Short mmCIF file of C-alpha atoms in Angstrom, two decimals:
data_model
loop_
_atom_site.label_atom_id
_atom_site.label_comp_id
_atom_site.label_asym_id
_atom_site.label_seq_id
_atom_site.Cartn_x
_atom_site.Cartn_y
_atom_site.Cartn_z
CA MET B 889 36.98 11.69 -58.14
CA ASP B 890 33.29 12.46 -59.32
CA GLU B 891 33.29 15.44 -61.25
CA ILE B 892 32.08 18.29 -58.70
CA LYS B 893 33.51 21.22 -59.23
CA TYR B 894 35.51 21.87 -56.15
CA GLU B 895 36.80 25.05 -57.39
CA GLU B 896 33.67 26.85 -57.16
CA PHE B 897 32.91 25.71 -53.88
CA GLU B 898 32.12 28.36 -51.15
CA TRP B 899 33.38 27.27 -47.77
CA ASN B 900 31.09 26.86 -45.23
CA PRO B 901 31.18 29.10 -42.35
CA LYS B 902 31.74 26.64 -39.49
CA ASP B 903 35.38 25.10 -40.93
CA ASN B 904 38.21 26.57 -40.09
CA GLU B 905 38.79 30.19 -41.61
CA LYS B 906 42.39 29.82 -42.31
CA PHE B 907 41.57 27.21 -44.68
CA ILE B 908 39.02 29.28 -46.56
CA PRO B 909 40.07 29.04 -50.29
CA GLU B 910 42.04 32.28 -51.42
CA LYS B 911 39.40 32.51 -54.66
CA LYS B 912 35.63 32.31 -54.18
CA VAL B 913 32.93 32.07 -56.68
CA LYS B 914 29.39 31.65 -56.86
CA LYS B 915 28.41 29.46 -54.16
CA ILE B 916 27.33 25.58 -54.89
CA THR B 917 25.48 23.57 -52.20
CA PHE B 918 26.89 20.12 -52.14
CA ASP B 919 25.07 17.89 -49.52
CA PRO B 920 26.18 14.01 -48.79
CA PRO B 921 24.63 11.29 -51.31
CA LYS B 922 21.72 9.80 -49.70
CA GLU B 923 22.49 6.61 -50.36
CA SER B 924 26.47 5.96 -49.43
CA ARG B 925 28.97 3.44 -47.59
CA ILE B 926 30.20 5.48 -44.86
CA ILE B 927 34.08 4.37 -44.06
CA TYR B 928 35.76 6.23 -41.18
CA THR B 929 39.54 7.08 -41.38
CA ASP B 930 42.52 8.30 -38.83
CA GLY B 931 46.14 8.35 -38.53
CA GLY B 932 48.26 9.07 -35.28
CA SER B 933 52.17 9.16 -34.32
CA ARG B 934 54.36 9.32 -31.28
CA ILE B 935 57.84 10.56 -30.44
CA ILE B 936 59.24 7.88 -28.64
CA LYS B 937 62.28 8.81 -26.33
CA LEU B 938 64.63 6.10 -26.50
CA GLU B 939 67.09 5.00 -23.47
CA ASN B 940 70.10 6.27 -25.33
CA GLY B 941 68.45 9.60 -25.84
CA ASN B 942 67.62 8.97 -29.27
CA LYS B 943 63.90 9.66 -30.64
CA PHE B 944 62.29 7.47 -32.08
CA TYR B 945 58.89 8.09 -34.46
CA LEU B 946 56.07 5.49 -34.51
CA GLY B 947 52.84 5.97 -36.67
CA ALA B 948 49.96 4.24 -37.15
CA TRP B 949 46.71 4.08 -39.52
CA ALA B 950 43.45 2.68 -39.42
CA PHE B 951 39.92 2.73 -41.15
CA TYR B 952 36.45 1.22 -40.33
CA ASP B 953 34.07 0.51 -42.91
CA SER B 954 30.61 0.61 -40.90
CA GLU B 955 28.70 -1.68 -43.82
CA THR B 956 30.92 -4.81 -43.19
CA ASP B 957 31.92 -3.65 -39.57
CA GLU B 958 35.71 -4.06 -40.78
CA LEU B 959 38.43 -2.48 -38.96
CA LYS B 960 41.63 -2.51 -40.26
CA GLY B 961 45.15 -0.51 -38.63
CA LYS B 962 48.74 -1.07 -38.85
CA SER B 963 51.59 0.33 -36.97
CA GLU B 964 54.56 2.25 -38.93
CA GLU B 965 57.99 3.03 -38.27
CA LYS B 966 59.43 6.47 -39.02
CA ALA B 967 56.12 8.21 -39.36
CA THR B 968 54.76 11.36 -38.73
CA ASN B 969 50.91 12.59 -38.04
CA ASN B 970 50.31 13.67 -41.59
CA GLN B 971 51.32 10.45 -43.45
CA MET B 972 49.53 8.33 -41.28
CA GLU B 973 46.05 10.22 -42.12
CA LEU B 974 47.43 10.01 -45.45
CA LEU B 975 48.12 6.42 -45.34
CA ALA B 976 44.84 5.51 -43.34
CA ASN B 977 42.84 6.86 -46.72
CA ILE B 978 44.93 5.20 -49.48
CA ARG B 979 44.44 1.91 -47.47
CA ALA B 980 40.71 2.43 -47.34
CA LEU B 981 40.24 2.97 -50.92
CA GLU B 982 42.62 0.10 -51.84
CA TYR B 983 40.36 -2.07 -49.58
CA LEU B 984 37.32 -0.88 -51.45
CA ASP B 985 39.24 -1.67 -54.97
CA GLU B 986 40.08 -5.12 -53.25
CA ILE B 987 36.50 -6.00 -52.80
CA GLY B 988 35.23 -4.95 -55.78
CA TYR B 989 33.24 -1.91 -54.64
CA PRO B 990 31.74 -0.59 -57.66
CA LYS B 991 33.38 3.05 -58.45
CA ASP B 992 29.96 4.47 -59.34
CA ASN B 993 28.57 3.79 -56.08
CA TRP B 994 29.02 6.38 -53.33
CA VAL B 995 31.21 6.25 -50.58
CA THR B 996 31.49 8.78 -47.56
CA ILE B 997 34.65 8.99 -45.84
CA ARG B 998 34.70 10.56 -42.83
CA LEU B 999 37.93 11.51 -41.29
CA ASP B 1000 39.01 14.65 -38.76
CA SER B 1001 42.14 15.30 -41.00
CA GLU B 1002 41.54 18.73 -42.29
CA TYR B 1003 44.92 18.57 -44.10
CA VAL B 1004 44.22 15.43 -46.04
CA ARG B 1005 40.45 16.60 -46.72
CA LEU B 1006 41.36 19.90 -48.26
CA GLY B 1007 44.62 18.69 -49.88
CA ILE B 1008 42.72 15.88 -52.08
CA ILE B 1009 39.52 18.63 -52.92
CA PHE B 1010 41.33 21.86 -53.27
CA TRP B 1011 45.49 21.64 -53.05
CA VAL B 1012 46.12 18.56 -55.35
CA LYS B 1013 45.45 19.55 -58.49
CA LYS B 1014 47.44 22.60 -58.05
CA TRP B 1015 50.40 20.69 -56.90
CA ILE B 1016 50.08 18.82 -60.31
CA THR B 1017 49.98 21.82 -62.58
CA GLN B 1018 53.13 23.46 -60.42
CA ASN B 1019 55.10 19.85 -60.78
CA TRP B 1020 54.41 18.99 -56.97
CA VAL B 1021 56.11 22.25 -56.01
CA ARG B 1022 54.14 24.91 -53.37
CA ILE B 1023 54.65 28.27 -52.85
CA THR B 1024 55.34 29.21 -49.15
CA LYS B 1025 54.03 32.42 -47.35
CA ASP B 1026 57.28 34.17 -48.06
CA GLY B 1027 57.30 33.63 -51.63
CA SER B 1028 60.11 30.67 -52.03
CA SER B 1029 59.07 27.52 -53.61
CA GLU B 1030 59.52 23.94 -51.84
CA GLU B 1031 58.41 20.20 -52.74
CA VAL B 1032 55.41 19.33 -51.54
CA LYS B 1033 55.73 17.44 -48.43
CA ASN B 1034 54.12 13.42 -48.63
CA LYS B 1035 54.67 13.83 -52.34
CA ASP B 1036 54.27 9.77 -52.67
CA LEU B 1037 51.73 9.41 -50.78
CA TRP B 1038 49.52 12.16 -52.42
CA LYS B 1039 50.37 10.86 -56.12
CA ARG B 1040 49.27 7.51 -54.86
CA LEU B 1041 45.84 8.99 -52.88
CA TYR B 1042 44.95 11.19 -55.96
CA GLU B 1043 45.30 7.97 -58.10
CA LEU B 1044 43.05 5.79 -56.28
CA VAL B 1045 40.23 8.31 -55.98
CA GLN B 1046 40.25 8.91 -59.84
CA ASN B 1047 36.58 8.18 -61.25
CA ARG B 1048 35.21 7.11 -57.74
CA LYS B 1049 32.51 8.78 -56.14
CA ILE B 1050 33.30 10.09 -53.01
CA TYR B 1051 32.12 12.83 -50.31
CA TRP B 1052 34.91 13.52 -48.21
CA GLU B 1053 33.36 14.50 -44.89
CA HIS B 1054 34.82 16.45 -41.91
CA VAL B 1055 34.08 14.74 -38.24
CA SER B 1056 35.46 16.52 -35.04
CA GLY B 1057 37.97 14.18 -33.58
CA HIS B 1058 37.20 12.76 -30.00
CA SER B 1059 33.52 13.66 -30.23
CA GLY B 1060 32.17 10.85 -29.48
CA GLU B 1061 31.33 9.72 -32.73
CA GLU B 1062 31.46 6.02 -32.62
CA GLY B 1063 32.96 5.49 -35.69
CA ASN B 1064 35.76 7.95 -35.31
CA GLU B 1065 36.43 6.53 -31.90
CA LYS B 1066 36.76 2.91 -33.24
CA VAL B 1067 39.71 4.21 -35.54
CA ASP B 1068 41.77 6.37 -33.01
CA ILE B 1069 41.13 3.54 -30.53
CA LYS B 1070 42.69 1.23 -33.03
CA CYS B 1071 45.55 3.64 -34.10
CA GLY B 1072 46.51 3.60 -30.19
CA SER B 1073 46.29 -0.04 -29.78
CA CYS B 1074 48.68 -0.57 -32.96
CA MET B 1075 51.30 1.74 -31.59
CA ASP B 1076 50.91 0.46 -28.07
CA ASP B 1077 51.37 -3.38 -29.35
CA TYR B 1078 54.26 -2.57 -31.33
CA MET B 1079 55.89 -0.83 -28.32
CA LYS B 1080 55.29 -3.78 -26.22
CA GLU B 1081 56.67 -6.27 -28.96
CA HIS B 1082 59.86 -4.06 -29.05
CA ASN B 1083 60.13 -3.26 -25.83
CA LEU B 1084 60.01 0.50 -26.21
CA PHE B 1085 59.28 2.77 -23.43
CA ASN B 1086 57.99 6.24 -23.23
#
């Protein structure tokens, strides 16, 4: 990740106030890079009620490279929404590595998951120093959920220039709509192939 002092970043007032970092210091304004490859990511999940009364958890991830018009996605079994949001970004960054996109060139990842965006900008470094344990609101400690996925994402962002940009889901933005639709179609296809009905 490009060395931007995120720990000194003053939160934009338009962002959700419940996610404002506890410690605020001097304001640093960081605008999106003027030249940047734009990739959209999304993940989703469904709980499917089976005929025998059991529940089946199905997820899907997708990413869209606006530069090449490449749209990729896949369904995953036993998956939560947050896991799929993480995996979408992991697969997008793995894709950039596979095609040899230089790490010194900017990439803007546009995503509607504040869980992923805030996690990779603010929370992950603290988790690492705490050996992947987080302190809950009641003062108890627990292992960070989806630890293995967070570790993989953190590995992939190292030394790569990334601007994480939040977009509103279902707002009509073409790239965001494409990945959302792709996630849905991946899950639809899986359900048809395995004769699963909600």
